[in-house]
Coordinates of C-alpha atoms in Angstrom, one line a residue:
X1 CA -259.7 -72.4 104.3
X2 CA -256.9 -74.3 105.9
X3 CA -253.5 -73.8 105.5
X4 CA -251.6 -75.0 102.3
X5 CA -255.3 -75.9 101.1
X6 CA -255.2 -79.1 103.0
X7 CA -252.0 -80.8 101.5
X8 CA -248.8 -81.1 102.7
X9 CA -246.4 -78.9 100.8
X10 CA -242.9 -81.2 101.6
X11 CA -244.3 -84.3 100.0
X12 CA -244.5 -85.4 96.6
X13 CA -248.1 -85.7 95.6
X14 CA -249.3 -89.4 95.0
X15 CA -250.6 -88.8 91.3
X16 CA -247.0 -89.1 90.0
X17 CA -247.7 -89.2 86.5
X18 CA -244.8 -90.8 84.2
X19 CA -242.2 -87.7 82.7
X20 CA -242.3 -87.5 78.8
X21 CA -240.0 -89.6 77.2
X22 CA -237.7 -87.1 74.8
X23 CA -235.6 -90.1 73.5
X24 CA -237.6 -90.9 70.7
X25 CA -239.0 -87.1 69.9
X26 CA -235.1 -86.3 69.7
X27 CA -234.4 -89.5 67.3
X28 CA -237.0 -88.3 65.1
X29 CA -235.8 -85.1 65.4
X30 CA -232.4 -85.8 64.3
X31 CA -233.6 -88.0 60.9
X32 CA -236.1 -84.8 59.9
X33 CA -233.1 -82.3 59.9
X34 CA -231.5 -84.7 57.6
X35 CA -234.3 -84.9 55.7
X36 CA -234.4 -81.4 55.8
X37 CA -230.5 -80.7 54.9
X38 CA -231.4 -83.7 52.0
X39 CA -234.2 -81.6 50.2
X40 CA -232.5 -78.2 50.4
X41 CA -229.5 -79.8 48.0
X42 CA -232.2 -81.5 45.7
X43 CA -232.7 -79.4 43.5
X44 CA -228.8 -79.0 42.3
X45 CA -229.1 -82.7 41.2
X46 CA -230.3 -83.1 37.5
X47 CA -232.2 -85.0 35.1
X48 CA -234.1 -88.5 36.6
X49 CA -231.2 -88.9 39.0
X50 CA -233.1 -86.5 40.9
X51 CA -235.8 -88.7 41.8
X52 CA -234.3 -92.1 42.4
X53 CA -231.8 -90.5 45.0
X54 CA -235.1 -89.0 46.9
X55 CA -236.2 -92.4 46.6
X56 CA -233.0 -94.0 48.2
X57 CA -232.5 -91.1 51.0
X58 CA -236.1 -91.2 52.6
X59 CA -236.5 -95.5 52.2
X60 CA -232.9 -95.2 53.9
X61 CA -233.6 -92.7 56.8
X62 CA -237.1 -94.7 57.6
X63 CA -235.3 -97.9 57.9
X64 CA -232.5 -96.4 60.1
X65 CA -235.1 -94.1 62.1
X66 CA -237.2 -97.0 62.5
X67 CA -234.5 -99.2 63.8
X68 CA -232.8 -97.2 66.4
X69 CA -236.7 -95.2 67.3
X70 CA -237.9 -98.8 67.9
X71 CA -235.7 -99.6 70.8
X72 CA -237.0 -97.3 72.9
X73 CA -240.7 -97.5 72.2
X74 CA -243.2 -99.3 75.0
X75 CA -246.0 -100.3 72.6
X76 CA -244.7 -103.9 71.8
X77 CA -247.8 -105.7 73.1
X78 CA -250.6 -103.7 74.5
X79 CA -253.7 -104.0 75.6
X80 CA -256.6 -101.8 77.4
X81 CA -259.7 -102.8 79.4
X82 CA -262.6 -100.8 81.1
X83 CA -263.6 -101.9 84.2
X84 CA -264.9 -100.6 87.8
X85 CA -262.9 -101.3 90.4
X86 CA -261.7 -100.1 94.1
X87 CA -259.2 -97.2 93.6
X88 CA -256.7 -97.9 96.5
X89 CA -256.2 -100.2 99.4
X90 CA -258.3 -100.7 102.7
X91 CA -260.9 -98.1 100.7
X92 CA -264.2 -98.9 99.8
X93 CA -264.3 -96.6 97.0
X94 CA -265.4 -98.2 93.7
X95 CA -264.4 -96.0 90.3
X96 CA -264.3 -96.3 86.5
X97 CA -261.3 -96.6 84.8
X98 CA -259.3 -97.3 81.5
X99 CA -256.5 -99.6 81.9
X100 CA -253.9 -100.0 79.7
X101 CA -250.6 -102.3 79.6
X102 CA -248.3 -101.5 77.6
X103 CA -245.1 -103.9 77.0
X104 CA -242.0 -102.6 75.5
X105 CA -238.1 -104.4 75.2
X106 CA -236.9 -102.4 78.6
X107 CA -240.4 -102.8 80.8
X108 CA -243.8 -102.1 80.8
X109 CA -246.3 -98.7 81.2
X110 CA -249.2 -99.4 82.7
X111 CA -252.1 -96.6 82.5
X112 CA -255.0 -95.9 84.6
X113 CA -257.5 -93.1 83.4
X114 CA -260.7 -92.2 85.3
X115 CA -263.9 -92.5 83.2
X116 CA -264.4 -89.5 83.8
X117 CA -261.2 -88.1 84.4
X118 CA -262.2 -86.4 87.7
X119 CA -264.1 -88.7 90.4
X120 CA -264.2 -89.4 94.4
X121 CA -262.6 -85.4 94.7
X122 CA -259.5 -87.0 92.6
X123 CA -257.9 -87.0 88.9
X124 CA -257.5 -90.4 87.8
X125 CA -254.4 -89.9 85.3
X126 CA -251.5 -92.3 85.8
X127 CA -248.6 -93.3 83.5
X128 CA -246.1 -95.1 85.3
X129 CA -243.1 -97.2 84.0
X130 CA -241.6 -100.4 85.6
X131 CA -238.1 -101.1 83.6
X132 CA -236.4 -104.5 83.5
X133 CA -233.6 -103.3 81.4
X134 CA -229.7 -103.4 82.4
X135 CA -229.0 -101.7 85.3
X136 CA -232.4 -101.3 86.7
X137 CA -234.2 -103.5 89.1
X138 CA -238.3 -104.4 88.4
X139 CA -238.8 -105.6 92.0
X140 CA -237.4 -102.7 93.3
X141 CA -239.2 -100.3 91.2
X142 CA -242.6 -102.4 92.3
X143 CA -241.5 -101.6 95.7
X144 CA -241.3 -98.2 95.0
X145 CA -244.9 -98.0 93.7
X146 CA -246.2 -99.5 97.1
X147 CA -244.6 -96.8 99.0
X148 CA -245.9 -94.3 96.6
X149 CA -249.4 -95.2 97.1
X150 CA -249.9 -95.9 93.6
X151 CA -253.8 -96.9 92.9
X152 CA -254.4 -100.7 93.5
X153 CA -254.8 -101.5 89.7
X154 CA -251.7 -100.6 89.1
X155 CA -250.2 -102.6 91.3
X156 CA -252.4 -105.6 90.3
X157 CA -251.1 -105.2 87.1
X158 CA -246.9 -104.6 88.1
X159 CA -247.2 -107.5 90.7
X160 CA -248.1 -110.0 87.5
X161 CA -244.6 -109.4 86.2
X162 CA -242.5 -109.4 89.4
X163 CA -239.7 -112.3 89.3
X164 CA -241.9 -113.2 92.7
X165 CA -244.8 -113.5 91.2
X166 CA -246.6 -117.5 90.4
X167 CA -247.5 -116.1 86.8
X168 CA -243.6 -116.3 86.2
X169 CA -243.0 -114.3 83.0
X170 CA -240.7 -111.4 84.3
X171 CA -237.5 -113.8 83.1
X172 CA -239.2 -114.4 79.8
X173 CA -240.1 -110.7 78.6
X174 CA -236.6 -109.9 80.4
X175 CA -234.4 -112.1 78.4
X176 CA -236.7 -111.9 75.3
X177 CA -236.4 -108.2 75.2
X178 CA -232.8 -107.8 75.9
X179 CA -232.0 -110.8 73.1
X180 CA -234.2 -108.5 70.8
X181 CA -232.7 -105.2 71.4
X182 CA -229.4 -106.6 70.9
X183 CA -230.4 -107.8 67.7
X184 CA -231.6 -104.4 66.8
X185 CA -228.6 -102.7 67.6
X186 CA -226.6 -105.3 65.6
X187 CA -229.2 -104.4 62.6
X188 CA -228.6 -100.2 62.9
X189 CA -224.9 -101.6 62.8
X190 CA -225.7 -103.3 59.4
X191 CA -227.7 -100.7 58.0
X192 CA -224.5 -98.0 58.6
X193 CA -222.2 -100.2 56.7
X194 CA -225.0 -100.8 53.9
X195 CA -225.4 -96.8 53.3
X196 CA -221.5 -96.6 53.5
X197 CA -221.3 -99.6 50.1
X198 CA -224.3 -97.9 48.8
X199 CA -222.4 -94.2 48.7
X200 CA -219.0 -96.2 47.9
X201 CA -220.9 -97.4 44.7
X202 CA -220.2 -100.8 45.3
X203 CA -224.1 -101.9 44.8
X204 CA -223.7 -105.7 45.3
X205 CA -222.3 -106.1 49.0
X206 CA -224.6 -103.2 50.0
X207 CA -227.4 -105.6 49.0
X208 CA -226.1 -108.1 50.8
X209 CA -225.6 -106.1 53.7
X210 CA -229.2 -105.0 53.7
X211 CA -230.3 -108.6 53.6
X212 CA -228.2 -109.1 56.6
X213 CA -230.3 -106.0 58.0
X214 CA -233.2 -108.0 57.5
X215 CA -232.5 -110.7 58.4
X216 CA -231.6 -109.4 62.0
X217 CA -234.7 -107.9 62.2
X218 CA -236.9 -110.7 61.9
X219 CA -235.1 -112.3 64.4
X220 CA -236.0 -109.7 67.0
X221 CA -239.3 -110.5 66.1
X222 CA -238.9 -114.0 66.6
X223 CA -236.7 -113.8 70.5
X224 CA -240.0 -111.2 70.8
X225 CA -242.5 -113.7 69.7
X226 CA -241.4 -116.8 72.1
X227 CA -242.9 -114.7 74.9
X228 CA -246.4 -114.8 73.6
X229 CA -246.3 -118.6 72.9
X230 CA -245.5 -118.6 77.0
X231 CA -248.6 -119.5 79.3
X232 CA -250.4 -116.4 80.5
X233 CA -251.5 -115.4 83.8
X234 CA -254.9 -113.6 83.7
X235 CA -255.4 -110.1 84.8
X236 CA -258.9 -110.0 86.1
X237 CA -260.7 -107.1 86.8
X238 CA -264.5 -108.4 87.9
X239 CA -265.8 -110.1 85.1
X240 CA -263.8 -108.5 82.7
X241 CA -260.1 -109.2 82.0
X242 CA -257.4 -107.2 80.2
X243 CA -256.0 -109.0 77.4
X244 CA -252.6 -107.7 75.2
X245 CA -251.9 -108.2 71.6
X246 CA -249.1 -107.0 69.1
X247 CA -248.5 -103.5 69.3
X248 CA -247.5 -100.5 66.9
X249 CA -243.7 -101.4 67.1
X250 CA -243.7 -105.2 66.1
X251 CA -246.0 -104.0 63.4
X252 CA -243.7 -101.4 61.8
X253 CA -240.8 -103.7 62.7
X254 CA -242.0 -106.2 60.7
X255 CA -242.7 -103.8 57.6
X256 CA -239.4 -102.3 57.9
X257 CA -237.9 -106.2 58.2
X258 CA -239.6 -107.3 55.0
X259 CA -238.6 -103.5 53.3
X260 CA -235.1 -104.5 54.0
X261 CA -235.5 -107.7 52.6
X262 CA -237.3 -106.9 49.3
X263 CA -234.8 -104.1 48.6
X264 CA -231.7 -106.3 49.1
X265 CA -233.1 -109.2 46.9
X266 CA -234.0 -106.4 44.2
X267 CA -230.3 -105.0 43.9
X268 CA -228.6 -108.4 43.9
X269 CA -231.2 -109.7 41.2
X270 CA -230.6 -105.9 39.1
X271 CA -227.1 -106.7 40.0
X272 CA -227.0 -110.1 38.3
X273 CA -229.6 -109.4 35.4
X274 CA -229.8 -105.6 34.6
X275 CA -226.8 -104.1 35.8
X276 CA -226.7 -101.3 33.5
X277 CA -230.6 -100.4 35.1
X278 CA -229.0 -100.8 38.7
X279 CA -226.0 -98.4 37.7
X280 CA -228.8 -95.9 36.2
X281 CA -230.8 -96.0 39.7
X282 CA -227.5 -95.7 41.6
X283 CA -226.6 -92.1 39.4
X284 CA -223.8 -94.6 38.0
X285 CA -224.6 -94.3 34.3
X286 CA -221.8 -96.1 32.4
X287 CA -221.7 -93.4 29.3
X288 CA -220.7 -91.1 32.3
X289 CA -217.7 -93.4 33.2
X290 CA -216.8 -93.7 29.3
X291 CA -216.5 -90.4 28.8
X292 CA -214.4 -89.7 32.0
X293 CA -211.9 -92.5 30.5
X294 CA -212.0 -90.9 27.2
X295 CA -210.7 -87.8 28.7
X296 CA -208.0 -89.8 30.8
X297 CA -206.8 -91.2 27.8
X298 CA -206.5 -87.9 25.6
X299 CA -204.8 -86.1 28.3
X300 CA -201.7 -88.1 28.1
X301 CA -201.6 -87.9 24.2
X302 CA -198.3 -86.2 23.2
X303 CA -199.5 -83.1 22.2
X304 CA -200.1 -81.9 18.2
X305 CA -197.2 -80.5 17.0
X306 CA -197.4 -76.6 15.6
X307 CA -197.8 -75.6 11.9
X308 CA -194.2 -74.8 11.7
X309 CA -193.0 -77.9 12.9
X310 CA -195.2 -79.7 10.1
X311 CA -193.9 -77.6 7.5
X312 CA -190.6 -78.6 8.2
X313 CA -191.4 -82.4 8.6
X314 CA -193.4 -82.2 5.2
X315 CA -190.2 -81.2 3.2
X316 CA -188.3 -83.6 0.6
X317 CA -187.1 -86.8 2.2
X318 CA -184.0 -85.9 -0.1
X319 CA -183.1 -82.6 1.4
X320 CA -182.8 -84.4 5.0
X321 CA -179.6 -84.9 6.6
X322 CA -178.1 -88.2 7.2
X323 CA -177.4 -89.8 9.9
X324 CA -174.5 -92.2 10.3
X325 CA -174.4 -94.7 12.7
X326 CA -171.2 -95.6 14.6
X327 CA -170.6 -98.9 15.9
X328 CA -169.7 -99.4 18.9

């Protein structure tokens, strides 16, 4: 038994595994409670209104949850691979492992898990994340890794993406992912001022604002896109190589792009061919409005005179004085 059971108690272990992210768990969060506080009021709405406005509150929280969640998420492009390889540098030992890249707007995760978890006296679990995003420098986080003593896959894999590297796609993802996640925030932007016209009742420029929603988001897609068309660099691993494709996020960003886009087109068409149906889904029922101006009117009638006033006016038209009309 030797003291401190043979590590050294002042240094950070080497198995650094990545924190959890809370961003997007607090995001989520956030749209369930108003999801929450929504279906606690439902039931004081009547008639069919009731179920077109549940239908406009959760299609508007997923788009706006998707939109903001999405910026943070590192499953762009991902791919995995199982290989055997050698663990770490100037070691002979030879382990096998799942390795996964992932590639998000801000930088990429790369994952390394032992198969089986525990080998060579070790546990072969690593998440680590190597950001590009504003403020933060990929070389220098690279550099980090090396003094770490991070296992030599990983580093394979992070050194592919360094601005020093021959594969030369760090300044593509870099500038493709900060193009699309400004286009995303433009987007969340839109789809603010959309739910604003939409709760303002003024139907038509909220359709247009949610084409313009759309519209933005595709074009992530597409600044995203122009780094796939790029020539790759192969990450070898024996005779195996590890290989990425579209991700969970570009998949629900596209669904969410073409939601956007279907719903806009649908309430400018409604607007221009059924507006009376679009009013109806909106709560904005015009016999509603008719009746409000019905009341309007009525309320600044003079008021019915009494029964002893009408006597009085009903009398002879003889008995009434007359009046004479000075000149002047």
């Amino acid at each position: 038994m030797t003291l401190w059971n043979g590590s050294y108690p002042f240094y950070p272990s080497a198995n650094a595994c990545f924190p959890f992210d809370t961003t997007r768990a607090v995001i989520i969060t956030i749209f369930l409670c108003m999801l929450a506080t929504s279906i606690i009021i439902l039931p004081g709405i009547r008639g069919r209104g009731r179920l077109f406005w549940f239908l406009r509150l959760v299609m508007g929280l997923f788009m706006g949850a998707v939109v903001l969640t999405i910026q943070f998420t590192r499953d762009w492009e991902t791919g995995w691979v199982q290989a055997n390889t050698s663990y770490k540098s100037f070691s002979h030992a030879v382990v096998s492992v799942d390795i996964g890249l992932h590639i998000g707007l801000s930088g990429v995760n790369i994952t390394l898990v032992g198969n089986p978890v525990n080998q060579i006296n070790e546990t072969i679990n690593y998440n680590e994340h190597f950001s590009w995003s504003f403020g933060a420098d990929y070389d220098q986080s690279y550099s980090q890794g090396l003094q770490k003593g991070l296992p030599s896959p990983i580093l394979y894999v992070a050194e592919k993406f360094t601005s020093q590297s021959p594969c030369a796609v760090h300044r593509q993802y870099r500038i493709s992912g900060h193009y699309a996640s400004a286009t995303l925030w433009l987007a969340f932007c839109t789809w603010l001022i959309s739910i604003l016209l939409f709760s303002m009742s003024i139907l038509l420029y909220g359709g247009y604002m949610l084409l313009v929603t759309a519209t933005l988001i595709l074009f992530s897609l597409l600044f995203f896109f122009t780094t796939r068309n790029t020539s790759k660099c192969p990450i070898q691993f024996g005779p195996v190589s590890l290989k990425t494709d579209y991700g969970e996020s570009f998949w629900l960003t596209l669904v969410t792009g073409l939601l956007c886009l279907l719903l806009g087109l649908a309430v400018i068409i409604l607007n221009s061919v059924q507006p009376q149906k679009l009013r109806i889904i909106f709560n904005l029922d015009q016999r509603k409005g008719k009746g409000a101006e019905e009341v309007w009117d009525k309320s600044y009638l003079p008021a019915k005179p009494s029964s002893s006033v009408q006597d009085v006016l009903m009398g002879p038209l003889g008995e009434l004085c007359e009046v004479a009309a000075t000149k002047l």
